[in-house]
């Protein structure tokens, strides 16, 4: 078939450099040598190939901003042909997208961003069951990061929401409070729920696991509040509470139909100020506007959230279901959503300066 022939042509671009270092042989010098050899190998075969670019049946757009936080703890991953990246044959084309909202620091989100999709591809269930393979990936990623964090004294964690598209189906897996929604018939359909102490089932699970649950204006487990102001109940990382805060993902599956237009994944910073249906309507109006670049929609959503003074890092990733540019979405006839300005404004100067002064005061107190 035509698709098979294109995959056969692209197979020549698979990585044929030396195998990666083992855990016992993993040091910076050998890693650098491996990466340099791999990049050079890909560059040479890319230049010699008649068909170096993979097919793009889906169109991802992403934007992130640090906001008024001192550091950027949000991360994202886009892998448009996971089989080719990992050198896997005989599996239907698989597309991976992930958004990771860190708390306590950036290391858990960074580790999940670089390892979760690889652990997914390495699972024994990868070829036959996305659900089982992704459960393996979350578990392995959490366990390995927690070993590193315990060794190095890192008290970081993250929420994680992933989207896998294979055989015309979307598989969303998630822990924490990073929401994903599907735009179907110009209305949003929420694909996730938030794993916080506000959920009675999650609270009961933690209590049954021996966790000491307290309320002092904020929820706490064993005296700790993870992901303040909300208390998260499922995360990757947070090794001190590993027996309470599990990394077992919940999931949703949706078959992509003619009236399914996109899936949007956003960290908490966006949803603090913009509701799910409003974000859907803004996207619809933006894509249909004649004087705006559709690829700037995530930048516009983040900018609108900043204008409304969101207090967190913000990341929005939208995957449009199309094989030829962005779709022309018919707006639902329910009022008119406010379309944000084209460029995201900077946070209010007084807020930024106040945050900087507070940080300098804190640094001075540490000396």
Short mmCIF file of C-alpha atoms in Angstrom, two decimals:
data_model
loop_
_atom_site.label_atom_id
_atom_site.label_comp_id
_atom_site.label_asym_id
_atom_site.label_seq_id
_atom_site.Cartn_x
_atom_site.Cartn_y
_atom_site.Cartn_z
CA UNK A 1 0.00 0.00 0.00
CA UNK A 2 1.00 3.65 -0.34
CA UNK A 3 1.31 4.13 3.43
CA UNK A 4 3.39 0.97 3.72
CA UNK A 5 5.78 2.17 1.01
CA UNK A 6 6.20 5.55 2.74
CA UNK A 7 6.95 3.82 6.04
CA UNK A 8 9.45 1.59 4.27
CA UNK A 9 11.17 4.64 2.86
CA UNK A 10 11.29 6.30 6.26
CA UNK A 11 12.62 3.13 7.87
CA UNK A 12 16.00 4.00 6.41
CA UNK A 13 16.07 6.99 8.76
CA UNK A 14 15.98 4.83 11.88
CA UNK A 15 18.89 5.26 14.25
CA UNK A 16 21.79 2.95 13.36
CA UNK A 17 24.41 4.50 15.64
CA UNK A 18 26.08 2.57 18.44
CA UNK A 19 23.68 1.24 21.12
CA UNK A 20 23.06 3.62 24.03
CA UNK A 21 25.15 3.30 27.19
CA UNK A 22 23.89 0.90 29.85
CA UNK A 23 23.09 2.03 33.39
CA UNK A 24 26.53 0.81 34.54
CA UNK A 25 28.25 2.62 31.69
CA UNK A 26 26.37 5.90 31.81
CA UNK A 27 28.61 8.94 32.10
CA UNK A 28 28.69 12.36 30.51
CA UNK A 29 31.59 11.70 28.14
CA UNK A 30 30.15 8.53 26.64
CA UNK A 31 26.70 10.09 26.45
CA UNK A 32 28.12 13.02 24.51
CA UNK A 33 29.94 10.69 22.11
CA UNK A 34 26.79 8.65 21.57
CA UNK A 35 24.62 11.70 20.89
CA UNK A 36 27.14 13.23 18.49
CA UNK A 37 27.44 9.96 16.54
CA UNK A 38 23.67 9.55 16.44
CA UNK A 39 23.03 13.11 15.25
CA UNK A 40 25.66 12.84 12.54
CA UNK A 41 24.23 9.52 11.38
CA UNK A 42 20.71 10.95 11.13
CA UNK A 43 21.95 14.08 9.32
CA UNK A 44 23.74 12.02 6.67
CA UNK A 45 20.78 9.74 5.97
CA UNK A 46 18.34 12.67 6.12
CA UNK A 47 20.28 14.47 3.40
CA UNK A 48 20.39 11.32 1.24
CA UNK A 49 16.71 10.38 1.64
CA UNK A 50 14.08 11.08 -1.01
CA UNK A 51 11.32 11.22 1.65
CA UNK A 52 12.84 12.52 4.91
CA UNK A 53 9.68 14.07 6.35
CA UNK A 54 7.13 11.90 8.20
CA UNK A 55 3.43 12.15 7.43
CA UNK A 56 1.52 14.55 9.66
CA UNK A 57 -2.12 13.54 9.97
CA UNK A 58 -2.37 15.66 13.13
CA UNK A 59 -1.31 19.25 13.67
CA UNK A 60 0.08 20.12 17.14
CA UNK A 61 0.38 23.71 18.38
CA UNK A 62 1.87 24.62 21.78
CA UNK A 63 2.87 27.64 23.84
CA UNK A 64 4.07 28.12 27.42
CA UNK A 65 4.93 31.03 29.72
CA UNK A 66 6.50 31.21 33.15
CA UNK A 67 4.09 33.96 34.28
CA UNK A 68 4.94 35.49 37.66
CA UNK A 69 6.55 32.32 39.03
CA UNK A 70 10.29 32.35 39.76
CA UNK A 71 10.98 29.32 37.55
CA UNK A 72 9.33 27.37 34.76
CA UNK A 73 8.10 24.00 36.06
CA UNK A 74 5.77 23.12 33.15
CA UNK A 75 7.15 20.84 30.43
CA UNK A 76 5.71 19.26 27.31
CA UNK A 77 6.62 16.57 24.78
CA UNK A 78 5.59 16.11 21.14
CA UNK A 79 6.62 12.93 19.35
CA UNK A 80 4.86 12.67 16.00
CA UNK A 81 6.16 9.23 15.04
CA UNK A 82 7.05 7.27 18.15
CA UNK A 83 7.74 4.08 16.23
CA UNK A 84 10.41 5.74 14.12
CA UNK A 85 11.97 7.59 17.04
CA UNK A 86 12.31 4.34 19.00
CA UNK A 87 13.14 2.11 16.01
CA UNK A 88 9.99 -0.03 16.24
CA UNK A 89 8.56 -1.96 13.27
CA UNK A 90 5.28 -3.79 12.83
CA UNK A 91 3.17 -1.44 14.95
CA UNK A 92 0.52 0.96 13.67
CA UNK A 93 1.74 4.59 13.48
CA UNK A 94 1.67 6.02 17.00
CA UNK A 95 1.66 9.72 17.92
CA UNK A 96 2.52 10.88 21.45
CA UNK A 97 1.84 14.21 23.13
CA UNK A 98 2.31 15.02 26.82
CA UNK A 99 2.04 17.97 29.22
CA UNK A 100 3.65 17.89 32.66
CA UNK A 101 2.93 20.39 35.46
CA UNK A 102 5.73 20.35 38.03
CA UNK A 103 5.49 21.35 41.69
CA UNK A 104 8.26 21.83 44.22
CA UNK A 105 10.70 22.24 41.33
CA UNK A 106 11.14 21.31 37.70
CA UNK A 107 13.04 18.01 37.93
CA UNK A 108 10.09 15.60 38.07
CA UNK A 109 8.40 17.25 35.08
CA UNK A 110 11.67 17.30 33.15
CA UNK A 111 12.32 13.63 33.91
CA UNK A 112 8.78 12.64 32.88
CA UNK A 113 9.05 14.68 29.70
CA UNK A 114 12.20 12.88 28.61
CA UNK A 115 11.40 9.34 29.84
CA UNK A 116 7.66 8.65 29.85
CA UNK A 117 7.22 8.16 26.09
CA UNK A 118 10.35 5.99 25.93
CA UNK A 119 9.11 3.79 28.78
CA UNK A 120 5.78 3.56 26.95
CA UNK A 121 7.49 2.31 23.79
CA UNK A 122 9.61 -0.17 25.79
CA UNK A 123 6.62 -1.79 27.48
CA UNK A 124 5.90 -5.42 26.55
CA UNK A 125 2.29 -4.35 25.90
CA UNK A 126 3.16 -1.51 23.50
CA UNK A 127 2.12 -3.26 20.28
CA UNK A 128 -1.23 -4.60 21.51
CA UNK A 129 -2.54 -2.47 24.38
CA UNK A 130 -2.03 1.27 24.75
CA UNK A 131 -3.76 1.19 28.14
CA UNK A 132 -1.48 -1.46 29.65
CA UNK A 133 1.65 -0.02 28.07
CA UNK A 134 0.89 3.47 29.39
CA UNK A 135 0.17 2.11 32.88
CA UNK A 136 3.61 0.46 32.74
CA UNK A 137 5.17 3.72 31.56
CA UNK A 138 3.71 5.79 34.41
CA UNK A 139 4.73 3.18 37.00
CA UNK A 140 8.30 2.77 35.71
CA UNK A 141 8.83 6.51 35.30
CA UNK A 142 7.58 7.17 38.83
CA UNK A 143 9.67 4.41 40.41
CA UNK A 144 12.90 5.41 38.67
CA UNK A 145 12.52 9.11 39.37
CA UNK A 146 11.72 8.43 43.02
CA UNK A 147 14.92 6.41 43.38
CA UNK A 148 16.92 9.33 42.01
CA UNK A 149 14.99 11.87 44.09
CA UNK A 150 15.47 9.88 47.32
CA UNK A 151 19.20 9.55 46.62
CA UNK A 152 19.69 13.24 45.82
CA UNK A 153 17.17 14.73 48.26
CA UNK A 154 14.82 16.11 45.59
CA UNK A 155 11.26 16.75 46.79
CA UNK A 156 9.73 17.40 43.39
CA UNK A 157 6.67 15.94 41.67
CA UNK A 158 4.42 16.61 38.71
CA UNK A 159 1.01 16.10 37.20
CA UNK A 160 1.03 14.39 33.82
CA UNK A 161 -1.50 14.13 31.01
CA UNK A 162 -0.65 12.26 27.82
CA UNK A 163 -2.41 11.83 24.49
CA UNK A 164 -1.65 8.84 22.24
CA UNK A 165 -3.27 8.62 18.81
CA UNK A 166 -3.25 5.23 17.06
CA UNK A 167 -5.60 3.66 14.51
CA UNK A 168 -7.94 6.65 14.62
CA UNK A 169 -8.42 6.48 18.40
CA UNK A 170 -7.28 8.91 21.07
CA UNK A 171 -6.03 7.54 24.38
CA UNK A 172 -5.72 10.06 27.21
CA UNK A 173 -3.95 8.99 30.43
CA UNK A 174 -3.48 11.30 33.39
CA UNK A 175 -2.51 11.81 37.02
CA UNK A 176 -2.89 15.08 38.89
CA UNK A 177 -4.73 18.18 37.70
CA UNK A 178 -3.68 18.83 34.09
CA UNK A 179 -6.97 18.89 32.16
CA UNK A 180 -7.62 17.59 28.64
CA UNK A 181 -10.72 18.32 26.57
CA UNK A 182 -12.05 17.17 23.22
CA UNK A 183 -13.83 19.62 20.89
CA UNK A 184 -16.72 17.67 19.40
CA UNK A 185 -19.41 19.44 17.38
CA UNK A 186 -17.94 22.76 18.56
CA UNK A 187 -18.56 21.90 22.22
CA UNK A 188 -16.06 20.67 24.77
CA UNK A 189 -16.05 17.20 26.26
CA UNK A 190 -13.81 16.91 29.32
CA UNK A 191 -11.63 13.80 29.14
CA UNK A 192 -9.99 14.04 32.57
CA UNK A 193 -10.89 14.57 36.19
CA UNK A 194 -8.66 16.16 38.79
CA UNK A 195 -6.95 13.92 41.32
CA UNK A 196 -7.23 16.09 44.42
CA UNK A 197 -8.46 15.74 47.98
CA UNK A 198 -11.77 17.26 46.88
CA UNK A 199 -12.57 13.81 45.43
CA UNK A 200 -14.17 11.60 48.09
CA UNK A 201 -12.87 8.39 46.50
CA UNK A 202 -9.31 9.67 46.37
CA UNK A 203 -9.49 10.84 49.98
CA UNK A 204 -10.81 7.44 51.08
CA UNK A 205 -8.04 5.66 49.15
CA UNK A 206 -5.33 7.67 50.88
CA UNK A 207 -6.88 7.07 54.30
CA UNK A 208 -7.08 3.34 53.58
CA UNK A 209 -3.39 3.39 52.62
CA UNK A 210 -2.53 4.72 56.09
CA UNK A 211 -2.27 8.38 55.22
CA UNK A 212 -3.06 10.95 57.90
CA UNK A 213 -5.53 13.35 56.30
CA UNK A 214 -5.92 16.81 57.85
CA UNK A 215 -7.69 20.06 57.03
CA UNK A 216 -6.30 23.38 58.30
CA UNK A 217 -7.64 25.61 55.56
CA UNK A 218 -5.77 23.40 53.08
CA UNK A 219 -5.77 19.62 52.76
CA UNK A 220 -2.66 17.85 54.04
CA UNK A 221 -1.46 14.27 53.95
CA UNK A 222 1.02 13.30 56.68
CA UNK A 223 1.49 17.02 57.32
CA UNK A 224 2.37 17.88 53.70
CA UNK A 225 0.48 19.79 51.02
CA UNK A 226 1.48 18.78 47.48
CA UNK A 227 0.52 21.03 44.59
CA UNK A 228 -0.77 23.85 46.78
CA UNK A 229 -3.36 25.26 47.07
CA UNK A 230 -4.95 21.96 46.07
CA UNK A 231 -3.68 18.72 47.58
CA UNK A 232 -2.93 16.34 44.71
CA UNK A 233 -3.54 12.64 45.25
CA UNK A 234 -1.86 11.14 42.18
CA UNK A 235 1.48 12.35 40.86
CA UNK A 236 4.78 11.29 39.36
CA UNK A 237 7.47 11.87 41.99
CA UNK A 238 6.92 13.15 45.55
CA UNK A 239 8.92 10.19 46.87
CA UNK A 240 8.29 11.07 50.54
CA UNK A 241 4.60 10.28 49.98
CA UNK A 242 5.06 7.52 47.39
CA UNK A 243 2.84 5.07 49.25
CA UNK A 244 0.02 7.65 49.39
CA UNK A 245 0.31 9.60 46.12
CA UNK A 246 0.24 6.89 43.47
CA UNK A 247 1.18 7.23 39.79
CA UNK A 248 -1.54 4.90 38.53
CA UNK A 249 -3.18 6.79 35.65
CA UNK A 250 -6.84 6.94 34.82
CA UNK A 251 -7.73 7.02 31.15
CA UNK A 252 -10.29 7.98 28.53
CA UNK A 253 -10.64 6.69 24.96
CA UNK A 254 -12.32 8.51 22.08
CA UNK A 255 -12.62 7.47 18.45
CA UNK A 256 -11.88 10.40 16.14
CA UNK A 257 -14.93 11.19 14.01
CA UNK A 258 -15.77 13.76 11.36
CA UNK A 259 -17.04 16.20 13.97
CA UNK A 260 -14.06 15.90 16.31
CA UNK A 261 -11.79 18.87 15.70
CA UNK A 262 -9.07 18.99 18.35
CA UNK A 263 -7.90 17.95 21.80
CA UNK A 264 -6.51 20.63 24.11
CA UNK A 265 -4.31 19.88 27.12
CA UNK A 266 -3.57 22.64 29.61
CA UNK A 267 -1.84 22.98 32.96
CA UNK A 268 -3.58 24.47 35.96
CA UNK A 269 -2.45 28.01 35.08
CA UNK A 270 -4.76 28.25 32.08
CA UNK A 271 -7.86 26.85 33.80
CA UNK A 272 -7.48 29.20 36.78
CA UNK A 273 -8.81 31.98 34.58
CA UNK A 274 -10.44 30.44 31.48
CA UNK A 275 -13.22 27.87 31.64
CA UNK A 276 -13.18 24.82 29.38
CA UNK A 277 -16.04 25.88 27.10
CA UNK A 278 -14.70 29.42 26.86
CA UNK A 279 -11.30 28.07 25.77
CA UNK A 280 -13.08 25.94 23.17
CA UNK A 281 -15.02 28.92 21.83
CA UNK A 282 -11.94 31.14 21.74
CA UNK A 283 -10.14 28.48 19.70
CA UNK A 284 -13.08 28.14 17.30
CA UNK A 285 -13.33 31.88 16.70
CA UNK A 286 -9.57 32.28 16.38
CA UNK A 287 -9.25 29.52 13.78
CA UNK A 288 -12.08 31.04 11.74
CA UNK A 289 -10.77 34.62 11.93
CA UNK A 290 -9.42 35.86 8.59
CA UNK A 291 -6.74 38.14 10.05
CA UNK A 292 -5.13 35.74 12.53
CA UNK A 293 -2.59 32.95 12.18
CA UNK A 294 -4.27 29.75 13.44
CA UNK A 295 -0.93 28.51 14.78
CA UNK A 296 -0.94 31.40 17.29
CA UNK A 297 -4.02 30.13 19.14
CA UNK A 298 -2.10 28.65 22.07
CA UNK A 299 -0.09 31.84 22.40
CA UNK A 300 -3.35 33.79 22.47
CA UNK A 301 -4.93 31.56 25.13
CA UNK A 302 -1.84 31.84 27.34
CA UNK A 303 -1.79 35.61 26.82
CA UNK A 304 -5.43 35.94 27.79
CA UNK A 305 -4.82 33.93 30.96
CA UNK A 306 -1.88 36.19 31.84
CA UNK A 307 -4.02 39.26 31.18
CA UNK A 308 -6.49 37.91 33.73
CA UNK A 309 -3.58 37.52 36.19
CA UNK A 310 -3.09 33.79 36.37
CA UNK A 311 -0.63 33.07 39.17
CA UNK A 312 0.93 29.85 37.81
CA UNK A 313 3.09 28.64 34.96
CA UNK A 314 0.91 28.15 31.89
CA UNK A 315 1.19 25.60 29.10
CA UNK A 316 -1.41 24.85 26.42
CA UNK A 317 -1.01 22.15 23.76
CA UNK A 318 -3.67 21.68 21.09
CA UNK A 319 -3.67 18.78 18.61
CA UNK A 320 -5.89 19.42 15.59
CA UNK A 321 -7.24 16.42 13.71
CA UNK A 322 -6.38 17.24 10.13
CA UNK A 323 -4.11 16.06 7.34
CA UNK A 324 -4.06 19.33 5.39
CA UNK A 325 -3.67 22.43 7.52
CA UNK A 326 -6.07 23.59 10.20
CA UNK A 327 -9.82 22.84 9.97
CA UNK A 328 -12.53 25.39 9.38
CA UNK A 329 -14.64 24.88 12.46
CA UNK A 330 -18.25 25.98 12.50
CA UNK A 331 -18.89 28.10 15.65
CA UNK A 332 -21.71 26.86 17.85
CA UNK A 333 -24.50 29.45 18.03
CA UNK A 334 -24.41 30.12 21.74
CA UNK A 335 -23.36 33.67 22.37
CA UNK A 336 -20.05 35.10 21.23
CA UNK A 337 -16.81 34.26 23.03
CA UNK A 338 -14.36 37.07 23.59
CA UNK A 339 -11.39 36.61 21.28
CA UNK A 340 -8.13 37.65 22.94
CA UNK A 341 -5.64 40.04 21.40
CA UNK A 342 -3.03 38.57 19.06
CA UNK A 343 0.05 38.98 21.27
CA UNK A 344 0.14 37.80 24.89
CA UNK A 345 0.66 40.76 27.22
CA UNK A 346 3.30 40.75 29.90
CA UNK A 347 2.14 40.26 33.51
CA UNK A 348 1.29 43.58 35.22
CA UNK A 349 4.52 45.39 36.13
CA UNK A 350 3.57 45.87 39.78
CA UNK A 351 2.97 42.13 40.13
CA UNK A 352 6.29 41.24 38.49
CA UNK A 353 8.25 43.77 40.54
CA UNK A 354 6.54 42.60 43.72
CA UNK A 355 7.51 39.00 42.98
CA UNK A 356 11.10 40.03 42.23
CA UNK A 357 11.39 42.02 45.45
CA UNK A 358 9.97 39.13 47.48
CA UNK A 359 12.45 36.75 45.87
CA UNK A 360 15.42 39.07 46.54
CA UNK A 361 14.32 39.43 50.17
CA UNK A 362 14.10 35.66 50.50
CA UNK A 363 17.57 35.19 48.96
CA UNK A 364 19.03 37.78 51.31
CA UNK A 365 17.49 35.98 54.29
CA UNK A 366 19.21 32.73 53.27
CA UNK A 367 22.70 34.26 53.53
#
